XYZ file of C-alpha atoms in Angstrom:
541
model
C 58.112 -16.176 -50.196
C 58.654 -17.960 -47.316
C 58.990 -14.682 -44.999
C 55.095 -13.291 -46.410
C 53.918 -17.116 -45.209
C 55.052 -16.261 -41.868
C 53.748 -12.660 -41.876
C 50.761 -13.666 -42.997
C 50.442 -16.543 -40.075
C 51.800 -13.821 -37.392
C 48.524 -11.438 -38.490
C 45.872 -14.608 -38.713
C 47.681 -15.671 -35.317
C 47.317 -12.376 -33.696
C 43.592 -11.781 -35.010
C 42.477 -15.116 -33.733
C 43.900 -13.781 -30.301
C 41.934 -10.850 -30.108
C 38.607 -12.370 -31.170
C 39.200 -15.105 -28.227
C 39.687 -12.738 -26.073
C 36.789 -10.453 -27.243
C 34.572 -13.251 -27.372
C 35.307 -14.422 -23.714
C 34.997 -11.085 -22.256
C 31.674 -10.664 -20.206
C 29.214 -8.013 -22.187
C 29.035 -4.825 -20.351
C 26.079 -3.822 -21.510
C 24.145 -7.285 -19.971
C 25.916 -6.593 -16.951
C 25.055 -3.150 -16.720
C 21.415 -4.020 -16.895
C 21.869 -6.847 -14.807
C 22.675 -4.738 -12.059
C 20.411 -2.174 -12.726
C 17.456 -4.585 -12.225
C 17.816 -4.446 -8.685
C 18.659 -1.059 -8.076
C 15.195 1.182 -7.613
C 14.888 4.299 -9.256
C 15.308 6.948 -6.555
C 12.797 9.699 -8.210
C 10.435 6.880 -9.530
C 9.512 4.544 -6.364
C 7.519 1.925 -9.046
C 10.498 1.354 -11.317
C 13.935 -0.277 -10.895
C 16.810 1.677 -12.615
C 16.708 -0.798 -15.652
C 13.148 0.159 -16.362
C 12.967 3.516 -15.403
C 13.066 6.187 -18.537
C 13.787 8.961 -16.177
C 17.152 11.088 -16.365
C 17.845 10.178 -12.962
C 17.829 6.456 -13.686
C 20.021 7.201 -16.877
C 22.858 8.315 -14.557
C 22.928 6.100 -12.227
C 22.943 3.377 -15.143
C 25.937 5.768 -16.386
C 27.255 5.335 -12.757
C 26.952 1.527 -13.028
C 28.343 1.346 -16.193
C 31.739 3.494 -15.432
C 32.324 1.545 -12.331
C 32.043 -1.544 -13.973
C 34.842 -0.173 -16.370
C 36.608 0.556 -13.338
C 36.825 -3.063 -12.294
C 34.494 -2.991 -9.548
C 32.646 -6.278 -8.933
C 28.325 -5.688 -8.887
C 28.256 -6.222 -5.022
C 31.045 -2.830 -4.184
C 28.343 -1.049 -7.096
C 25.022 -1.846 -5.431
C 27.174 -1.200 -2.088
C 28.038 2.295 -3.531
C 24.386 3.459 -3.681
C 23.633 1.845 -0.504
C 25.979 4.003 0.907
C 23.991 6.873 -0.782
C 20.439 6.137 -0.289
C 20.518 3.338 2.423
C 18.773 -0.137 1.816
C 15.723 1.359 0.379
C 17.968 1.474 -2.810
C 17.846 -2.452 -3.121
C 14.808 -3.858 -4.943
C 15.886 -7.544 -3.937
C 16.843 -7.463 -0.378
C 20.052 -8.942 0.592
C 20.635 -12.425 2.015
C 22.340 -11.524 5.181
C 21.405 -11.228 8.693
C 17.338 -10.987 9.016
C 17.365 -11.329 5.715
C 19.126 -14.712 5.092
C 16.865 -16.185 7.905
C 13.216 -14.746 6.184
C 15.467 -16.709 2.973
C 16.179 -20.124 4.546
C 12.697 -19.697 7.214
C 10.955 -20.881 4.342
C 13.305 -24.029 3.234
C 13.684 -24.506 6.916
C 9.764 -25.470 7.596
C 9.373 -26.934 4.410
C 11.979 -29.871 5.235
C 10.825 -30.216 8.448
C 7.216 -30.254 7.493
C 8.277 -33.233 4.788
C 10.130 -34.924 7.798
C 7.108 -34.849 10.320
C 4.766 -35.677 7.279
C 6.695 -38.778 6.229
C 7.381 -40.055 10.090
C 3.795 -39.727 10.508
C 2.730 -41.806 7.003
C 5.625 -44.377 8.099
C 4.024 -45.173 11.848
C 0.576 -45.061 10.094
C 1.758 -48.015 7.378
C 3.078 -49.531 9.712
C 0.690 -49.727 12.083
C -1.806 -50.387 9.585
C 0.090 -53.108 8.348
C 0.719 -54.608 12.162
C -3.175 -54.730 11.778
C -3.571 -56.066 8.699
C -1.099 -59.135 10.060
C -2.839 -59.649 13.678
C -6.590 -59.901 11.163
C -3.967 -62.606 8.520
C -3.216 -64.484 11.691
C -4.780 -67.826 12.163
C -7.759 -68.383 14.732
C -9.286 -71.394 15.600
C -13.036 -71.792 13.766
C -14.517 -72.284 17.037
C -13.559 -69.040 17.875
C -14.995 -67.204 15.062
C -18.598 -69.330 15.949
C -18.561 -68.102 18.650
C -18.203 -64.391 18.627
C -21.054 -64.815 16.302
C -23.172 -65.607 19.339
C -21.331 -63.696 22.202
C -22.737 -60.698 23.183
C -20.219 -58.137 25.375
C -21.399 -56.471 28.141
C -20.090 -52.757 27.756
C -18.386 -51.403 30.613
C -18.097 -48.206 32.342
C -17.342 -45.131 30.347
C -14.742 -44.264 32.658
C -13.295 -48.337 32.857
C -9.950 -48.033 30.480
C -8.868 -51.226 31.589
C -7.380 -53.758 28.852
C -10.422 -55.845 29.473
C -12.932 -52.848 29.401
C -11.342 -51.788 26.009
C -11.530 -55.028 24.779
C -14.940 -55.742 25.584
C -16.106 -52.022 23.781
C -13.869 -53.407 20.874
C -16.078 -56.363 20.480
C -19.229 -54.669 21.210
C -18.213 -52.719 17.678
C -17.692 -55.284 15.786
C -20.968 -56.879 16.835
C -22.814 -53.219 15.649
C -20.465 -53.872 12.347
C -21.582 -56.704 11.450
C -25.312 -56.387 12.067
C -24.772 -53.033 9.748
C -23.440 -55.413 7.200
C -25.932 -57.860 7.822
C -28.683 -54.736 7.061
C -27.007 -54.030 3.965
C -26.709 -57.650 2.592
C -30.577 -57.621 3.081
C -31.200 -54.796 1.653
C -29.829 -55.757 -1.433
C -26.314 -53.176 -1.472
C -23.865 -55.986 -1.724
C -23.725 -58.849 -3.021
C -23.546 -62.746 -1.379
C -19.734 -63.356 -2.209
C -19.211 -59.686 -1.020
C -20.827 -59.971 2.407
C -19.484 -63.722 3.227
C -16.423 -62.489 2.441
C -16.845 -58.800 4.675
C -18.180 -61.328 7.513
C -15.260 -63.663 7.576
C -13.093 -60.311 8.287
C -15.553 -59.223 10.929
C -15.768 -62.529 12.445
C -11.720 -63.044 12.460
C -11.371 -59.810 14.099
C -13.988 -60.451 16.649
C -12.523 -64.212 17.126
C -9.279 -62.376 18.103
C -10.880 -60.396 20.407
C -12.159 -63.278 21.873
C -8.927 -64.846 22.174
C -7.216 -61.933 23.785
C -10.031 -61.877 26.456
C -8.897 -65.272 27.201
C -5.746 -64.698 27.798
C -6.377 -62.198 30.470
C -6.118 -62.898 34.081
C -9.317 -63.088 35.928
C -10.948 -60.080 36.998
C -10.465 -58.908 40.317
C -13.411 -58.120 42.388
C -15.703 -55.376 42.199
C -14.734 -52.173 44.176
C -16.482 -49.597 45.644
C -17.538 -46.603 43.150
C -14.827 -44.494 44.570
C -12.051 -46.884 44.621
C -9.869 -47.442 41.530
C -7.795 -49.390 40.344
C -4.070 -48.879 40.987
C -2.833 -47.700 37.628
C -6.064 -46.608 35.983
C -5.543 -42.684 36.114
C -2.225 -43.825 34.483
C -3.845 -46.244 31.805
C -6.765 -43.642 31.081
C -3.734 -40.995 30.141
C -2.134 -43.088 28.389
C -4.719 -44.407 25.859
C -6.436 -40.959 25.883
C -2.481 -38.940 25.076
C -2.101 -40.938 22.064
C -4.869 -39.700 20.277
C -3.945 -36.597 20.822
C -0.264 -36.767 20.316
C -1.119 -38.536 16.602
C -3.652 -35.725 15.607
C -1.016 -32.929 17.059
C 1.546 -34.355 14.873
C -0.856 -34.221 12.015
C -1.455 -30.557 12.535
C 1.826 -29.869 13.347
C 2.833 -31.535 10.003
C 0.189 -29.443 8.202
C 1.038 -26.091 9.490
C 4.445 -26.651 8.776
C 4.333 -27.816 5.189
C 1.749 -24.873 4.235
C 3.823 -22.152 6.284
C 6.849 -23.424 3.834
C 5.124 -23.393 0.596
C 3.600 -19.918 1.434
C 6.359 -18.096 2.648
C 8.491 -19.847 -0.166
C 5.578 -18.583 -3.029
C 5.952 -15.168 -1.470
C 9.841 -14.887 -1.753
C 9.431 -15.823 -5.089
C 6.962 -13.445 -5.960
C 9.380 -10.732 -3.835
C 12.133 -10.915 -7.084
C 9.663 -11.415 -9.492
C 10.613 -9.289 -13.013
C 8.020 -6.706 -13.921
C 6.016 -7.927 -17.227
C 4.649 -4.566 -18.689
C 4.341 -0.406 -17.805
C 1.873 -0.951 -14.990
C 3.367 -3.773 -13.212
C 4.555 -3.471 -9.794
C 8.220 -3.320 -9.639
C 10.133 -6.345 -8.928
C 9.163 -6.628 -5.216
C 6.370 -7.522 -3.115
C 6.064 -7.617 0.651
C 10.003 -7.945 1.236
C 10.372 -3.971 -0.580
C 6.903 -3.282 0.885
C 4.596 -3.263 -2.097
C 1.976 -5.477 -1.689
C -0.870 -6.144 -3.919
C -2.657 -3.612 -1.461
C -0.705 -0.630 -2.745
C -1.807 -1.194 -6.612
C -4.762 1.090 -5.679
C -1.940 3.665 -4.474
C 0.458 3.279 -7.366
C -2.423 3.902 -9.736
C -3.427 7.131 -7.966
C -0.099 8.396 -8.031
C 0.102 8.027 -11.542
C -2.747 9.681 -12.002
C -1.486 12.764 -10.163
C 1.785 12.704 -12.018
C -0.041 13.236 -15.235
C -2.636 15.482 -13.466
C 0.264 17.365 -12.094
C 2.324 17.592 -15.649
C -0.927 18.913 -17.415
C -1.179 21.315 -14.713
C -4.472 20.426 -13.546
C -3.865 20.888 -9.550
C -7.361 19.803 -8.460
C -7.437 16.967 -10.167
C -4.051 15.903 -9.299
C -4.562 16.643 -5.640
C -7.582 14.332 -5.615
C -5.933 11.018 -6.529
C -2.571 12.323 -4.561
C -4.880 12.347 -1.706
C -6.377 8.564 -3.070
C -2.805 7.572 -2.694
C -1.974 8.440 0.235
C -5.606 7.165 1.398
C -4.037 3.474 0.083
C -0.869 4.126 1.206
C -0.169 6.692 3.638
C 3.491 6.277 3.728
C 3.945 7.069 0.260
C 6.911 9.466 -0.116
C 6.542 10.695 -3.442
C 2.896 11.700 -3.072
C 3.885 13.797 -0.469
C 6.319 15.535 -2.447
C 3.859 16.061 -5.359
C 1.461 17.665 -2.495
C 4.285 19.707 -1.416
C 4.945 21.201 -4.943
C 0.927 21.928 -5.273
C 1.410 24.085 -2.359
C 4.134 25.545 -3.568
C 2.319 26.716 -6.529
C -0.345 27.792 -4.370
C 1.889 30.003 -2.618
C 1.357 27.828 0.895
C 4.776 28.104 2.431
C 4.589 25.965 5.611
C 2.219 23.920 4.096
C 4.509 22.630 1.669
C 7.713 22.049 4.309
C 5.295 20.019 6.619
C 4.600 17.800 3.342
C 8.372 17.780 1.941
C 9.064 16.873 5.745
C 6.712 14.311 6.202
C 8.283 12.567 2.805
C 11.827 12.931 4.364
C 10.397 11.282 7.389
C 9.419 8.220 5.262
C 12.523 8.626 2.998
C 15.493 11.142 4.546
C 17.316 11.158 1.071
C 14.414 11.377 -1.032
C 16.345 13.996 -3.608
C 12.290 15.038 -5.360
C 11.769 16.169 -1.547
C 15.068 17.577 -0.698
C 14.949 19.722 -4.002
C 11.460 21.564 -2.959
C 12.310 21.955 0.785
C 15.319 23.778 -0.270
C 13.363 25.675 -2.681
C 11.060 26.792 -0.177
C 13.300 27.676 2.076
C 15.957 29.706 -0.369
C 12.676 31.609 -2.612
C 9.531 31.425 0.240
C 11.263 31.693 3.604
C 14.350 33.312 2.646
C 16.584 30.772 5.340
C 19.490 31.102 2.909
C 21.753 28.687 5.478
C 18.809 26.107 6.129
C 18.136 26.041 1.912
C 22.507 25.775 1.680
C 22.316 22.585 3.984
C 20.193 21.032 2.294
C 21.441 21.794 -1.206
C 24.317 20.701 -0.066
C 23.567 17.373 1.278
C 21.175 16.833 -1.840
C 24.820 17.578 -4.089
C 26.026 14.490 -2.159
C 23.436 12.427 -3.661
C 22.525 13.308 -6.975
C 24.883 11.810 -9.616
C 26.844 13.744 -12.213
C 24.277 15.051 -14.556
C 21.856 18.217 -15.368
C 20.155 17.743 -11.935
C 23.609 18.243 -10.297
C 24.481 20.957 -12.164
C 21.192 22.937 -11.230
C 22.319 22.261 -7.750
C 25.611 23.771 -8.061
C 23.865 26.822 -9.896
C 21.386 26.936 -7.070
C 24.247 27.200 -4.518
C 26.105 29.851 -6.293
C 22.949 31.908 -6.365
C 22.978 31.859 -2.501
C 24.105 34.714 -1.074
C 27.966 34.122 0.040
C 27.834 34.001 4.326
C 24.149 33.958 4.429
C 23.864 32.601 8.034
C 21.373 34.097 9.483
C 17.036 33.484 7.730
C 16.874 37.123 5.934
C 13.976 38.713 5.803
C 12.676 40.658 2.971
C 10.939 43.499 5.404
C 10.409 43.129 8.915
C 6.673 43.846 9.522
C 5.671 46.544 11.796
C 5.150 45.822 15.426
C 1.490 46.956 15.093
C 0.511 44.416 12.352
C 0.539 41.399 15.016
C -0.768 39.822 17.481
C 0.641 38.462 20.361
C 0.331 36.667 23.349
C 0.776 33.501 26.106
C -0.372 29.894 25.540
C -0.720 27.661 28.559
C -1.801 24.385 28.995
C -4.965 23.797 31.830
C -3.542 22.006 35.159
C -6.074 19.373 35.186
C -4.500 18.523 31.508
C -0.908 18.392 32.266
C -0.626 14.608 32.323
C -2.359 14.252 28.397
C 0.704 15.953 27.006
C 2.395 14.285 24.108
C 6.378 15.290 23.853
C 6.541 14.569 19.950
C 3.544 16.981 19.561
C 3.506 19.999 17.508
C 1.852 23.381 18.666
C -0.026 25.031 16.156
C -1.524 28.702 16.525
C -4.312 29.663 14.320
C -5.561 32.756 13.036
C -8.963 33.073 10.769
C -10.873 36.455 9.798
C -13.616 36.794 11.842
C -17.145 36.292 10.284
C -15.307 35.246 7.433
C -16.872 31.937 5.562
C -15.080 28.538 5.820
C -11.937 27.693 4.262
C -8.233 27.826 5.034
C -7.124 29.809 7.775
C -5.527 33.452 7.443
C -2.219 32.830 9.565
C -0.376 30.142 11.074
C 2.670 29.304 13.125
C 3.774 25.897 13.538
C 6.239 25.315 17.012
C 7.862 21.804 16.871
C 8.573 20.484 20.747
C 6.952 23.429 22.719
C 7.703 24.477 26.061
C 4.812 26.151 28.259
C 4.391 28.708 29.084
C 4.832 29.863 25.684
C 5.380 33.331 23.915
C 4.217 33.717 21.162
C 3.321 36.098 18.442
C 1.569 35.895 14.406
C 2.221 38.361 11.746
C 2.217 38.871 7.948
C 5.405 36.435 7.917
C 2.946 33.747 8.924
C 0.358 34.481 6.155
C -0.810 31.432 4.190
C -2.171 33.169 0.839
C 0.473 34.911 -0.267
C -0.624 38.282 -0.951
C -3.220 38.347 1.713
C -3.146 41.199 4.537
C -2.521 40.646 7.837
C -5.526 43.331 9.284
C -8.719 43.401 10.609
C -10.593 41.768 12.701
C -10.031 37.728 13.659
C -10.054 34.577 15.812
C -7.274 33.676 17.590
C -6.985 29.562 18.263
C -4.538 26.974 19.559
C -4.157 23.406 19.120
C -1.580 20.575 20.468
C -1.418 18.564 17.454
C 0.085 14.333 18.237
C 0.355 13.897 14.316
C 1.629 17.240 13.497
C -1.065 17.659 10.900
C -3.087 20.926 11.086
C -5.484 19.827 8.741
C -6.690 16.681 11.015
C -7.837 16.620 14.646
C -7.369 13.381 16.275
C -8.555 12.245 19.423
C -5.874 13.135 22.476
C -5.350 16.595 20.625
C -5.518 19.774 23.167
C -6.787 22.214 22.052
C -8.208 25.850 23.133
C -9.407 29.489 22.152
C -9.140 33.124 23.200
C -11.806 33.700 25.659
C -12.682 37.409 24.114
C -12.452 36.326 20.619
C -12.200 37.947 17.887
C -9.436 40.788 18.367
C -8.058 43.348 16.216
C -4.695 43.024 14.858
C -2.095 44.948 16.566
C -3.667 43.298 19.808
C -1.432 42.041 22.636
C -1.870 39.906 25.657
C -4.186 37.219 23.326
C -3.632 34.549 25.715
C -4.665 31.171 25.120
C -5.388 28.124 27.590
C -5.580 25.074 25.811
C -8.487 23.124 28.267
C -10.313 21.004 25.879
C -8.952 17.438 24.822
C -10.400 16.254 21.108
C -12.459 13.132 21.909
């Protein structure tokens, strides 16, 4: 009996252990989520990883998750995918470096705002009160009679001697109290209300007079243009302190409403999102400002413009987006996949490249630029590099595995861009661009060349070839071919204009001003035509 009481104890003791222990262990599901609310969704720029319903943002949750398992504390996690994606990964920034000073800026001006506010309310009391006193103090009666009868001459303007200021002090009161003496007449106050504003007026002014008194006697009149000894120094002193209070009163100001506003804007910078079509938890310290909202709706729109397929639409609010937002990675990507589908080749690498620009691991961009370049362009070791580098990214998952399938469909030792049939000599055109001497010193080093082809007499509209030369060196060789086609499909024949262009943005579908630019002087020319030189001599105003 006594040996199944002690069993029974050993089990209740042992239970009671475990559910202690399961009770004070941390929820890893809370803490999963946790962290995930300040990662951002790398294929959704809108969303952190928490919010995000996308496949990417349920493995890197997965990632979170097993590393938490692992022991790993949240700051070596959100560390991991900085490592990965860089900062950009971090929806609340961190509070080091540049970043702990924007965090304590705020705090910083605040206080000192409150400090300079307070000093200046203390010396205002307290002069008021010094005031307040000097008006309490006791005059003789006589004193009071007669500042009711003095009249004070009012000295020169530029006078700002203690007797001068003294004297204009008096002549105020005296324009006080005949103000107050108007009123009382015209019935606005009231007898015990205007004996009792006149005693005040005539204490002041009978203090006045009694400070007057106690100067010495005034020295005698001097030539206009000989002062004083002293007065420049007396004139800057009682003109500075007007100044120097109404400074400090600014000063005071600025600094309490610089604090509050850069304090409401941090605030709103972590703010959580509160429904589908909120901004993510961010603001100008992740660089979405209420000014992008017009951008993020676009996008959205193109997203669901560009899963139904409907390519015009969805390049009309991809373009809105950009419009809003021209830096917006993803929309480039989305325009790079359009012209993809529209079988525009270089088209689509300037737009995957311009969202690398903005984002270098962007893996929605990666993904089509290596596309391109394995399916369109046939580079086989530029589509391998980048597959590559996009398999160091992309956590365990289906994505990761269509990688690895993609780089086992490679060719094995594919160096070398492979062409599926060299075109025949005779279906180009080739030639020399040069650059006018007199236009030497407008050339931009970043600036792309780009050499444009268009069937002659043909009606507006894309052009027929073109060849895009990052960094160009003139005199330049050059030569355009089927490889260069932009409709895929389209011939390389006939008659057509030959043109060049120096482009700063490396956009050929803008012209901005300080672009060179230039055409074949015995345009058009058949194809199969050599020696099409080109002098770029015009500059794009």
């Amino acid at each position: 009996m006594f040996l199944r009481i002690l069993l029974v104890v050993y089990v209740l003791f042992i239970l009671s252990f475990q559910s202690t222990g399961a009770a004070g262990a941390p929820d890893l599901d809370d803490r999963t989520r946790e962290i995930a609310t300040e990662l951002r969704c790398v294929v959704c720029q809108n969303l952190s990883v928490a919010d995000s319903p996308s496949e990417m943002a349920q493995q890197m949750r997965a990632i979170v998750r097993e590393q938490l398992q692992a022991g790993k504390t949240p700051e070596q996690i959100k560390d991991f995918f900085v490592s990965r994606y860089g900062e950009w990964v971090l929806l609340k920034p961190k509070t080091t470096g540049f970043s702990a000073l924007l965090w304590i800026l705020p705090y910083a001006a605040l206080l000192l705002g409150l400090i300079a506010a307070l000093g200046f309310i203390w010396r205002w009391t307290k002069s008021k009160s010094t005031r307040e006193q000097a008006s309490k103090s006791s005059v003789a009666p006589e004193l009071q009679t007669h500042f009711l009868t003095q009249e004070f001459a009012q000295p020169n303007l530029e006078d700002s001697s203690p007797r001068a200021q003294l004297q204009r002090e008096g002549g105020r009161l005296k324009d006080e109290l005949s103000d107050l003496e108007f009123d009382f007449q015209s019935g606005k106050l009231s007898e015990a209300d205007y004996h009792t504003l006149k005693h005040e007026i005539a204490t002041r002014g009978a203090i006045v007079m009694q400070q007057l008194r106690s100067l010495p006697a005034e020295p005698i009149a001097q030539t206009p243009d000989q002062k004083p000894p002293g007065v420049s120094a007396a004139k800057t002193a009682s003109t500075q302190n007007p100044f120097q209070r109404w400074q400090l009163i600014a000063g005071s100001v600025f600094l309490l409403l610089f604090g509050l506003a850069l304090g409401v804007m941090l605030t709103q910078s972590i703010r959580p999102r509160t429904s589908e079509n909120d901004t993510m938890t961010g603001d100008f310290m992740t660089g979405t400002t209420p000014s992008t909202s017009n951008a993020r709706a676009a996008l959205d729109e193109g997203k669901q413009a560009f899963g139904r397929q409907d390519f015009p639409k969805a390049i009309e609010a991809f373009k809105k987006a950009l419009a809003a937002d021209p830096n917006n990675a993803e929309a480039h990507a989305y325009m790079g996949f359009i012209l993809v589908q529209a079988g525009h080749g270089d088209g689509a690498l300037m737009a995957f490249d311009k969202a690398l620009s903005i984002a270098p691991n962007f893996p929605m961009a990666l993904w089509g630029r290596g596309m391109v370049l394995y399916q369109d362009k046939k580079d086989y070791a530029g589509a391998r590099e980048i597959f590559e580098r996009l398999l160091n990214i992309v956590p365990p998952g289906e994505e990761r595995n269509e990688i690895v399938k993609m780089l086992a469909e490679i060719p094995a030792g594919a160096g070398e861009k492979k062409q599926a049939a060299a075109p025949a000599a005779s279906a180009q055109v080739s030639g020399k661009i040069t650059i006018d001497p007199k236009l030497k010193a407008n050339i931009d080093p970043n600036a792309a060349l780009f050499i444009i082809a268009r069937s002659a007499g043909g009606a507006a509209g894309p052009p027929l070839a073109v060849k895009k030369i990052e960094h160009p060196v003139f005199p330049l060789r050059y030569s355009l071919g089927q490889e260069n086609v932009m409709m895929q499909g389209m011939p390389f024949a006939g008659n057509i204009n030959i043109t060049a262009r120096l482009d700063k943005d490396s956009n050929p579908t803008t012209r901005g001003p300080g672009d060179l630019s230039g055409d074949f002087k015995n345009n058009p020319v058949g194809v199969g035509a050599k020696n099409v030189d080109v002098v770029l001599n015009r500059i794009n105003p």
